[in-house]
PDB file of C-alpha atoms and ligand atoms in Angstrom:
ATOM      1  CA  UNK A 580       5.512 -16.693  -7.676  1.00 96.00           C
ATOM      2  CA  UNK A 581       4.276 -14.427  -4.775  1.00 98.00           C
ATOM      3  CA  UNK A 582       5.483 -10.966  -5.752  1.00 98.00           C
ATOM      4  CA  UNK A 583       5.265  -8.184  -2.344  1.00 98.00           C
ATOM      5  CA  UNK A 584       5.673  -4.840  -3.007  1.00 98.00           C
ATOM      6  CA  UNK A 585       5.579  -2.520   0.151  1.00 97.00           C
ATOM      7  CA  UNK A 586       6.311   1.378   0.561  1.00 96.00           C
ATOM      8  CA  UNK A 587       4.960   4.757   1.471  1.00 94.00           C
ATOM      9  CA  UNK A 588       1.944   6.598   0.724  1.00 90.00           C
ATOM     10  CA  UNK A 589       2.245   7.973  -3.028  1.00 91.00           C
ATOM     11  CA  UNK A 590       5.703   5.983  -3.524  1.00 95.00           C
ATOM     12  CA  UNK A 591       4.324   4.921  -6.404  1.00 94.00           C
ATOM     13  CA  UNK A 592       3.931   0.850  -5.192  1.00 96.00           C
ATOM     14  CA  UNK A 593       0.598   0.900  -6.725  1.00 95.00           C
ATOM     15  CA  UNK A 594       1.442   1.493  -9.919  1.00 96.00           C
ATOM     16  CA  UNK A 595       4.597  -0.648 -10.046  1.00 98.00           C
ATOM     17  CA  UNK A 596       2.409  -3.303  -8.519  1.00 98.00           C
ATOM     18  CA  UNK A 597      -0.150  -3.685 -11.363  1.00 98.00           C
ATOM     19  CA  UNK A 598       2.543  -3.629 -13.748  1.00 98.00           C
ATOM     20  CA  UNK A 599       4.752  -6.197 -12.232  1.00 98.00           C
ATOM     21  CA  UNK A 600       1.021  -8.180 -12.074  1.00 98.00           C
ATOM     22  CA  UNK A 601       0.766  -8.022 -15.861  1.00 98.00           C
ATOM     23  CA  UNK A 602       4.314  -8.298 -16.832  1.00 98.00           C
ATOM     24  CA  UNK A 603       4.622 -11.551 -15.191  1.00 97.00           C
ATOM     25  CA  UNK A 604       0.338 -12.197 -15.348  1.00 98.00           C
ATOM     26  CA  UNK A 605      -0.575 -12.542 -12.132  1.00 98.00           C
ATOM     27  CA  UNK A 606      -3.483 -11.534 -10.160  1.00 98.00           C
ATOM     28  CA  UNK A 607      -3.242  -8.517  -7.926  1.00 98.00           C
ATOM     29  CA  UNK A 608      -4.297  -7.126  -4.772  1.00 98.00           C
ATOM     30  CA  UNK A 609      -4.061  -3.422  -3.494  1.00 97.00           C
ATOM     31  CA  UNK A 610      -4.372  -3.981   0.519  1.00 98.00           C
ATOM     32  CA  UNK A 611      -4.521  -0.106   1.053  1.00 96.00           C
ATOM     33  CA  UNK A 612      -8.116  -0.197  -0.727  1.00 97.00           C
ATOM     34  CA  UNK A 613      -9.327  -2.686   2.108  1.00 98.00           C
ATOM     35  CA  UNK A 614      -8.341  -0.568   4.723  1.00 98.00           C
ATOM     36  CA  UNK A 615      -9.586   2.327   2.922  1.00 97.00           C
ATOM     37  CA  UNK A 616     -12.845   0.163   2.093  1.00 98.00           C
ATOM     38  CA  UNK A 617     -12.566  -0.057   6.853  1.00 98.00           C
ATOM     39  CA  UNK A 618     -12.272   4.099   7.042  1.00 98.00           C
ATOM     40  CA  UNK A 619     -14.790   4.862   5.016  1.00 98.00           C
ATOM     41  CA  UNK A 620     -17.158   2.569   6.324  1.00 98.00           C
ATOM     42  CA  UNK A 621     -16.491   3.848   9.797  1.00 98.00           C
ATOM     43  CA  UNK A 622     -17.490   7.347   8.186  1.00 97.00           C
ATOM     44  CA  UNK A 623     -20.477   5.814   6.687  1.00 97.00           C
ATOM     45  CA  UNK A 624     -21.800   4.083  10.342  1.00 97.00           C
ATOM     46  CA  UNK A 625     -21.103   7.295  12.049  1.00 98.00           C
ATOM     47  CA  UNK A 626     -18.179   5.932  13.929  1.00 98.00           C
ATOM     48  CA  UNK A 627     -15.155   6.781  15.311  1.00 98.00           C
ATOM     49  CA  UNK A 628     -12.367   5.593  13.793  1.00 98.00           C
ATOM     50  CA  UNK A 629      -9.901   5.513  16.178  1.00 97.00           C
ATOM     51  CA  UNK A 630     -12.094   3.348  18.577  1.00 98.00           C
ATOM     52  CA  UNK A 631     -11.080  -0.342  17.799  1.00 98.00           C
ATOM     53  CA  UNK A 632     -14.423  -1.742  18.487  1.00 98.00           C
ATOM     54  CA  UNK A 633     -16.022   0.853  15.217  1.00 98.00           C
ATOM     55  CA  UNK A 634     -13.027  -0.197  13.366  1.00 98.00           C
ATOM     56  CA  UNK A 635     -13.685  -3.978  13.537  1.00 98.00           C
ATOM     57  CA  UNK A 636     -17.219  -3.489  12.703  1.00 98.00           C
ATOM     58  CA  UNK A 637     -16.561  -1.499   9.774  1.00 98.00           C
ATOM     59  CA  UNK A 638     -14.303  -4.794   8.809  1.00 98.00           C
ATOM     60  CA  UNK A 639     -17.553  -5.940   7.425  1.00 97.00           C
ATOM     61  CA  UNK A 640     -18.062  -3.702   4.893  1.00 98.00           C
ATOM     62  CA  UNK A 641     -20.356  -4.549   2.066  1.00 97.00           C
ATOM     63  CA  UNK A 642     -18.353  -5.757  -1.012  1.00 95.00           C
ATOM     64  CA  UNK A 643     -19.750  -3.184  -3.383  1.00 96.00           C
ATOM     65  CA  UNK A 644     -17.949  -0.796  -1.436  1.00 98.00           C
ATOM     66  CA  UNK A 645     -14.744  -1.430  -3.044  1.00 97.00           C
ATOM     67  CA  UNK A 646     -15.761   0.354  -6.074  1.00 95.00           C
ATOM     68  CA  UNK A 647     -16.447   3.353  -4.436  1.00 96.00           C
ATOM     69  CA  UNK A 648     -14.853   6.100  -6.216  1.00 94.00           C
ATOM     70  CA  UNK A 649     -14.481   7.870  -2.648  1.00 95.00           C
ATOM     71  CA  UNK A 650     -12.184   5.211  -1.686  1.00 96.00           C
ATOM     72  CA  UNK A 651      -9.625   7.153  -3.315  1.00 89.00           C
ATOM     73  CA  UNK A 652      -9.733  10.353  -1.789  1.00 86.00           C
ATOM     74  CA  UNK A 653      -6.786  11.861   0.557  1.00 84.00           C
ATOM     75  CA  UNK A 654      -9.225  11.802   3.199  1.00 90.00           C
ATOM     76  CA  UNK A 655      -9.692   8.193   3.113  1.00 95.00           C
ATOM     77  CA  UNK A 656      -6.511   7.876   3.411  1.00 91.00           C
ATOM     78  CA  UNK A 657      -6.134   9.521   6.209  1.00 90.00           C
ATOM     79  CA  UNK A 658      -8.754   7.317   7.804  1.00 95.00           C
ATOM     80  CA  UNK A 659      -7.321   4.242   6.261  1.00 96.00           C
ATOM     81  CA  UNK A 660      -4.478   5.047   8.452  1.00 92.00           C
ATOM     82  CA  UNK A 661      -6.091   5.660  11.520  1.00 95.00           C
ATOM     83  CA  UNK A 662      -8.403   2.775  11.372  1.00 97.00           C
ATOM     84  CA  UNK A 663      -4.843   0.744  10.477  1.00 95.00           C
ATOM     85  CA  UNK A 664      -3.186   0.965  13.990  1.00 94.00           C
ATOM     86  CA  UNK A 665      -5.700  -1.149  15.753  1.00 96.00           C
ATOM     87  CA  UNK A 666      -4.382  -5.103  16.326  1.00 96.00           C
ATOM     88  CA  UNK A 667      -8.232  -5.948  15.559  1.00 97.00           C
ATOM     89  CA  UNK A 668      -8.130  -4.828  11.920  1.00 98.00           C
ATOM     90  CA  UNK A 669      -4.898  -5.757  11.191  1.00 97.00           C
ATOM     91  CA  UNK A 670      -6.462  -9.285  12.376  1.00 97.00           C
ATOM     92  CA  UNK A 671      -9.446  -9.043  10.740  1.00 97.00           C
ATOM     93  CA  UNK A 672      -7.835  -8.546   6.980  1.00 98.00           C
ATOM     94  CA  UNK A 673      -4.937 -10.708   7.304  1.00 98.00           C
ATOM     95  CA  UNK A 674      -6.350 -13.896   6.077  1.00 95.00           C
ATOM     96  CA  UNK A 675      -8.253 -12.716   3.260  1.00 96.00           C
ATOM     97  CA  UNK A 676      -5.014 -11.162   2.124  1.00 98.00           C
ATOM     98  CA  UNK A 677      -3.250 -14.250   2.447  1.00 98.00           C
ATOM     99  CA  UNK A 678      -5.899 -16.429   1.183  1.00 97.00           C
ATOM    100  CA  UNK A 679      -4.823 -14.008  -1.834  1.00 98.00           C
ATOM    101  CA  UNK A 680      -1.353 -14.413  -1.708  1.00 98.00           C
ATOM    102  CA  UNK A 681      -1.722 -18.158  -1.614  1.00 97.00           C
ATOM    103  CA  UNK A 682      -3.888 -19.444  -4.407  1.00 97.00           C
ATOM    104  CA  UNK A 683      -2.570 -21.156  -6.912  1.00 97.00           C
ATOM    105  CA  UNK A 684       0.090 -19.732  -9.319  1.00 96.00           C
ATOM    106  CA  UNK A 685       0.854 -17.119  -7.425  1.00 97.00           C
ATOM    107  CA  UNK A 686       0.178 -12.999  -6.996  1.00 98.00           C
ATOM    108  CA  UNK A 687       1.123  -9.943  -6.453  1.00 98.00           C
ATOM    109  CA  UNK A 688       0.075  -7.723  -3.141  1.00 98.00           C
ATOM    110  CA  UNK A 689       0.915  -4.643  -2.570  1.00 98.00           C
ATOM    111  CA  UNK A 690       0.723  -2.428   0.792  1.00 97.00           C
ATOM    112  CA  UNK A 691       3.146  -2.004   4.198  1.00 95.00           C
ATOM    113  CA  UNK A 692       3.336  -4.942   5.664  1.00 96.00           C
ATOM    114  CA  UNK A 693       3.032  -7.619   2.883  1.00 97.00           C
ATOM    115  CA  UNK A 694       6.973  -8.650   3.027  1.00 97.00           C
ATOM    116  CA  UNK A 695       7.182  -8.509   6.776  1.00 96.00           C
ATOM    117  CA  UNK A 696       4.102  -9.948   7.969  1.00 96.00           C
ATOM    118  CA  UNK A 697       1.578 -10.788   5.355  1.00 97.00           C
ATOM    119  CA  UNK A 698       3.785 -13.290   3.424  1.00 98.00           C
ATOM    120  CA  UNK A 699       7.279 -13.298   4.684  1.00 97.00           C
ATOM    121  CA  UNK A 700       7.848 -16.279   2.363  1.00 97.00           C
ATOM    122  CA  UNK A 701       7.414 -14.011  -0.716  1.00 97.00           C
ATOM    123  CA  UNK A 702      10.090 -15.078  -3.376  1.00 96.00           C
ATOM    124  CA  UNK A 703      10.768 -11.677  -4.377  1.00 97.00           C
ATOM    125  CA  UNK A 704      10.168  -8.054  -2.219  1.00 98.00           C
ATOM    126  CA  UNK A 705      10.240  -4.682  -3.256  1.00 98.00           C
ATOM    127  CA  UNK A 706      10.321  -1.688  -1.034  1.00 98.00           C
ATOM    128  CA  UNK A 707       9.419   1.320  -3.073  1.00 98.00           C
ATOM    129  CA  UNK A 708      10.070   4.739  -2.015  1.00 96.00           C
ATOM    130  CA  UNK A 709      10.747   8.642  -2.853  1.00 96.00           C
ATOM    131  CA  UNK A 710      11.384  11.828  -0.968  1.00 96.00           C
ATOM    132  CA  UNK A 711       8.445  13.214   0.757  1.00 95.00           C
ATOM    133  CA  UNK A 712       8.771  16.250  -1.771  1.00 95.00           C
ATOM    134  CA  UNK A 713       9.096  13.983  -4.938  1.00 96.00           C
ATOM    135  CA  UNK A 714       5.536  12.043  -3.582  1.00 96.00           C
ATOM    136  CA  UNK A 715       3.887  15.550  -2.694  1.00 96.00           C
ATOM    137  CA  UNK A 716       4.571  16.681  -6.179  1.00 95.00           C
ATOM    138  CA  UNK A 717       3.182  13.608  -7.604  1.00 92.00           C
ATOM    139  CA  UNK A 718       0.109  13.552  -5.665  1.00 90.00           C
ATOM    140  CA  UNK A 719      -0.547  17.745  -6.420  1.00 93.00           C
ATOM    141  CA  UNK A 720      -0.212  16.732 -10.382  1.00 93.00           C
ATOM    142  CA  UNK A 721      -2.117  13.703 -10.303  1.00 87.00           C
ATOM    143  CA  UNK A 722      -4.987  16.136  -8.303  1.00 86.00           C
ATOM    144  CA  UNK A 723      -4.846  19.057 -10.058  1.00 93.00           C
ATOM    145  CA  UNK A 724      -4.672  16.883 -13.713  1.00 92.00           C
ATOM    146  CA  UNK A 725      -8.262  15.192 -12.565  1.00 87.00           C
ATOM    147  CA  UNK A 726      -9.321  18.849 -12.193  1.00 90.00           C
ATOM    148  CA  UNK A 727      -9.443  19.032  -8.176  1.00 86.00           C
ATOM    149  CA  UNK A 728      -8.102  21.915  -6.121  1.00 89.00           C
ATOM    150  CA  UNK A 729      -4.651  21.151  -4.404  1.00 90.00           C
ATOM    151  CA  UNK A 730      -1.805  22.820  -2.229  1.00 94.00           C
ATOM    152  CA  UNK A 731       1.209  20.761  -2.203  1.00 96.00           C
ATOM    153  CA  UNK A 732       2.495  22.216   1.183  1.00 96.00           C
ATOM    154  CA  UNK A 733      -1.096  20.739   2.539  1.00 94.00           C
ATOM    155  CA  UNK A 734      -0.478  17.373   0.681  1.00 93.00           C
ATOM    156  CA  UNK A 735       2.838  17.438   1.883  1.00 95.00           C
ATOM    157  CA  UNK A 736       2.074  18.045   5.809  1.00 94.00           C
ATOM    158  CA  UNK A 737      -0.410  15.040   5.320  1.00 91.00           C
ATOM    159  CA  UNK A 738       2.280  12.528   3.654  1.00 92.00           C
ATOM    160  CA  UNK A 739       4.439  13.311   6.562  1.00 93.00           C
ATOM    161  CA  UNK A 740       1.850  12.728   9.186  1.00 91.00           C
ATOM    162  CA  UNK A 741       0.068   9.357   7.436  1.00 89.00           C
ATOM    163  CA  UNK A 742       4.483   8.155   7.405  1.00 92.00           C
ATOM    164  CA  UNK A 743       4.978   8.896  10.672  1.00 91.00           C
ATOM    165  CA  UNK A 744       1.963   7.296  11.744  1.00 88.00           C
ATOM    166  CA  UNK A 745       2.649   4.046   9.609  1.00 89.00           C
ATOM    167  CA  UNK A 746       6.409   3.757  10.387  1.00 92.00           C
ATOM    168  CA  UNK A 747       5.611   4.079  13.958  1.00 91.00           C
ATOM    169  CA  UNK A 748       2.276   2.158  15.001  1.00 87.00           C
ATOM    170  CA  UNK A 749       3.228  -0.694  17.164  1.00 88.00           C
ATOM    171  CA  UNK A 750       1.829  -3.590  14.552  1.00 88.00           C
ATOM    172  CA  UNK A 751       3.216  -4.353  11.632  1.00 89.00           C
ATOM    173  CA  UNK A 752       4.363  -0.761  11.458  1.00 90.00           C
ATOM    174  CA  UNK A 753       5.459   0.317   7.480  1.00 92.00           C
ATOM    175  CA  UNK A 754       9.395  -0.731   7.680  1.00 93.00           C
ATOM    176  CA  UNK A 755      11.863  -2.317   4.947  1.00 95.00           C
ATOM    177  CA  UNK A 756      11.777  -6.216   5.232  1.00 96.00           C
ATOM    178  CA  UNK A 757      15.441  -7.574   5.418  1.00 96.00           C
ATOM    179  CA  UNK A 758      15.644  -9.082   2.818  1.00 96.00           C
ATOM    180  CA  UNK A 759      13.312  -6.866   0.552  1.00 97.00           C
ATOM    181  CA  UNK A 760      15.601  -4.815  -2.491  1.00 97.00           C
ATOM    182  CA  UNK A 761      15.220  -0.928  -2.163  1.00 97.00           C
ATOM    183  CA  UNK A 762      13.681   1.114  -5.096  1.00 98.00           C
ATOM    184  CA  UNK A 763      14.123   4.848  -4.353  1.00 97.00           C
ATOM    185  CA  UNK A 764      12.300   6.616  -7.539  1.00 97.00           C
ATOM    186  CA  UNK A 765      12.452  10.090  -6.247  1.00 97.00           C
ATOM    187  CA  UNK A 766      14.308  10.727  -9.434  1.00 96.00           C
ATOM    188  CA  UNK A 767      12.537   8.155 -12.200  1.00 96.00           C
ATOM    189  CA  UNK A 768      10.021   8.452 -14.404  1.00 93.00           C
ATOM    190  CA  UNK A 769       7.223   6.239 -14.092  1.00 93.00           C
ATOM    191  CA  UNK A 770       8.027   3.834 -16.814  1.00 96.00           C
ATOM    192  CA  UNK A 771      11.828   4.034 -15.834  1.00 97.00           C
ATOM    193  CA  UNK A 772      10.757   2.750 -12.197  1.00 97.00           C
ATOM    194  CA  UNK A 773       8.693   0.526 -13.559  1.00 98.00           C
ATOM    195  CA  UNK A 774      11.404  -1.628 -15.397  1.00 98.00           C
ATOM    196  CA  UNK A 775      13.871  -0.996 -12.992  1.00 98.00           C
ATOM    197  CA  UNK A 776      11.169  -2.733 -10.936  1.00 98.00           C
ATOM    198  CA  UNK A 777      10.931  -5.550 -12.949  1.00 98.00           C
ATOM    199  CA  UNK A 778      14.782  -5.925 -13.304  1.00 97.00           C
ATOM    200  CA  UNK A 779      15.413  -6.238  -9.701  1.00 97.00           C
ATOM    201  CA  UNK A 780      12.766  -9.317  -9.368  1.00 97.00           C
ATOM    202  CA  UNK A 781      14.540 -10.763 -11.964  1.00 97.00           C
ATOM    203  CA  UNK A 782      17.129 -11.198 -10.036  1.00 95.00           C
ATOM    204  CA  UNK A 783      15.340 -12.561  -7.105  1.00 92.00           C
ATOM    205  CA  UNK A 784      13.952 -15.280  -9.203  1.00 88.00           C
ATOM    206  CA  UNK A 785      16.460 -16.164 -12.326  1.00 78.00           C
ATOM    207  CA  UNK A 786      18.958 -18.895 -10.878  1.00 68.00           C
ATOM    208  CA  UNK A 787      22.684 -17.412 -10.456  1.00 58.00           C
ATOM    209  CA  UNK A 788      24.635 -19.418 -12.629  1.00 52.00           C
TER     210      UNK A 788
HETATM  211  O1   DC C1126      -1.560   2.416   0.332  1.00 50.58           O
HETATM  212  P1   DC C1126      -2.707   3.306   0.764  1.00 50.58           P
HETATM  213  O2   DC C1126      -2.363   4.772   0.766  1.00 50.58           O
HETATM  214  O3   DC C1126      -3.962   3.023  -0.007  1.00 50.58           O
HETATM  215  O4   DC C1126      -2.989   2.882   2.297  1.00 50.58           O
HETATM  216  C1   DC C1126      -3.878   3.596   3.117  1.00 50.58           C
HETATM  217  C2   DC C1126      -3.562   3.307   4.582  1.00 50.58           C
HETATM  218  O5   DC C1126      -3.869   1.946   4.889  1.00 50.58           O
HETATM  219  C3   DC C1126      -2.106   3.486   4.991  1.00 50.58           C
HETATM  220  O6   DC C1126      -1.852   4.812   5.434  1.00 50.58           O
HETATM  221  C4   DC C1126      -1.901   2.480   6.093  1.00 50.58           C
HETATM  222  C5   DC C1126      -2.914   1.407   5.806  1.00 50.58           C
HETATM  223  N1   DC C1126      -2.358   0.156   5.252  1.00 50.58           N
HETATM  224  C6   DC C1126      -1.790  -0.729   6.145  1.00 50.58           C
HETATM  225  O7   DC C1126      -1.729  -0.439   7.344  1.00 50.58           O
HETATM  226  N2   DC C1126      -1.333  -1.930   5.708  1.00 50.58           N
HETATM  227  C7   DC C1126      -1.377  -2.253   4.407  1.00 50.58           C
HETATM  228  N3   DC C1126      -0.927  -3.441   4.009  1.00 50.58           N
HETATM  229  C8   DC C1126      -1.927  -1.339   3.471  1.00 50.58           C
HETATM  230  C9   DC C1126      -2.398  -0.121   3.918  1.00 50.58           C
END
């Protein structure tokens, strides 16, 4: 069973995705961390990453970087965005995400465009979302817990941006496949969206009698 989870920075996908993967034990891949692994790389070979041609060279980053705890910042992010809207990535990554999706027994991916372009054949789709304040005040606790400095108007400001910028990039811009089933958690706890999550793939994949 190919399992695609999609959504907005902070919606909480990544999360629900890794549970989902051990509920139903599959293997899983978080496709923000390889165009994360692309931004920071850029950084790293003093590029610029909105030219396309530093982008695709960066696309050849050394595997080791995917354990970089760096990855993680906001400020990858923000170049994991950037580096995002060029066709030559996007191109780039897509078959070693669907070499993913395909193997044997199945998996679970989660990014923006895994229901809509990556594997539009996935038997069950989740889009995952929550208000922009809901996902600010995540991302402040989450910072300020793992004993960083935050403002959550700042985090805010850059949630909006990095949405606007997904949602409206020409290529496989962030959007709600047709026939993916909406999961708003603005107001669910982390476990409740989690098995609310797992309820509405059961119903994608147990036969209607
Ligand atoms: O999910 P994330 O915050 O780690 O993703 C970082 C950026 O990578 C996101 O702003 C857009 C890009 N991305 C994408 O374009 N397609 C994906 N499948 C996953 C991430």
């Amino acid at each position: 069973m190919i399992i695609a989870v999609d959504g907005p920075t902070a919606s909480g996908k990544g999360t629900i995705a890794r549970a989902l993967a051990a509920h139903y034990g599959l293997p899983h891949l978080d496709t923000g961390l390889l165009y994360r692994a692309v931004g920071y790389q850029v950084l790293l070979a003093g590029g610029d990453p909105d030219s396309e041609a530093d982008a695709l060279a960066a696309c050849a980053f050394p595997p080791t970087l995917l354990g970089d705890p760096e990855l993680r910042s906001e400020a990858t992010g923000g170049l994991a965005s950037r580096v995002s809207v060029h066709h030559a990535v996007r191109e780039a990554l897509y078959e070693r995400q669907r070499a993913f999706a395909t193997q044997e027994g199945g998996a679970v991916l989660d990014g923006r465009d895994i229901g809509t372009v990556i594997v539009p054949e996935a038997e069950a789709k989740l889009f995952v979302t929550a208000s922009v304040e809901a996902r600010a005040k995540r991302r402040y606790l989450e910072m300020v817990n793992s004993g960083r400095e935050a403002d959550i108007d700042a985090i805010a400001a850059d949630l909006s941006l990095r949405d606007e910028r997904d949602r409206n990039r020409k290529e496989a811009p962030l959007r709600q496949a047709d026939d993916a089933l909406l999961l708003d958690n603005s107001d669910l706890s982390a476990q409740a969206s989690i098995d609310r999550a797992i309820a509405l793939v059961e119903s994608r994949i147990t036969p209607r009698r």
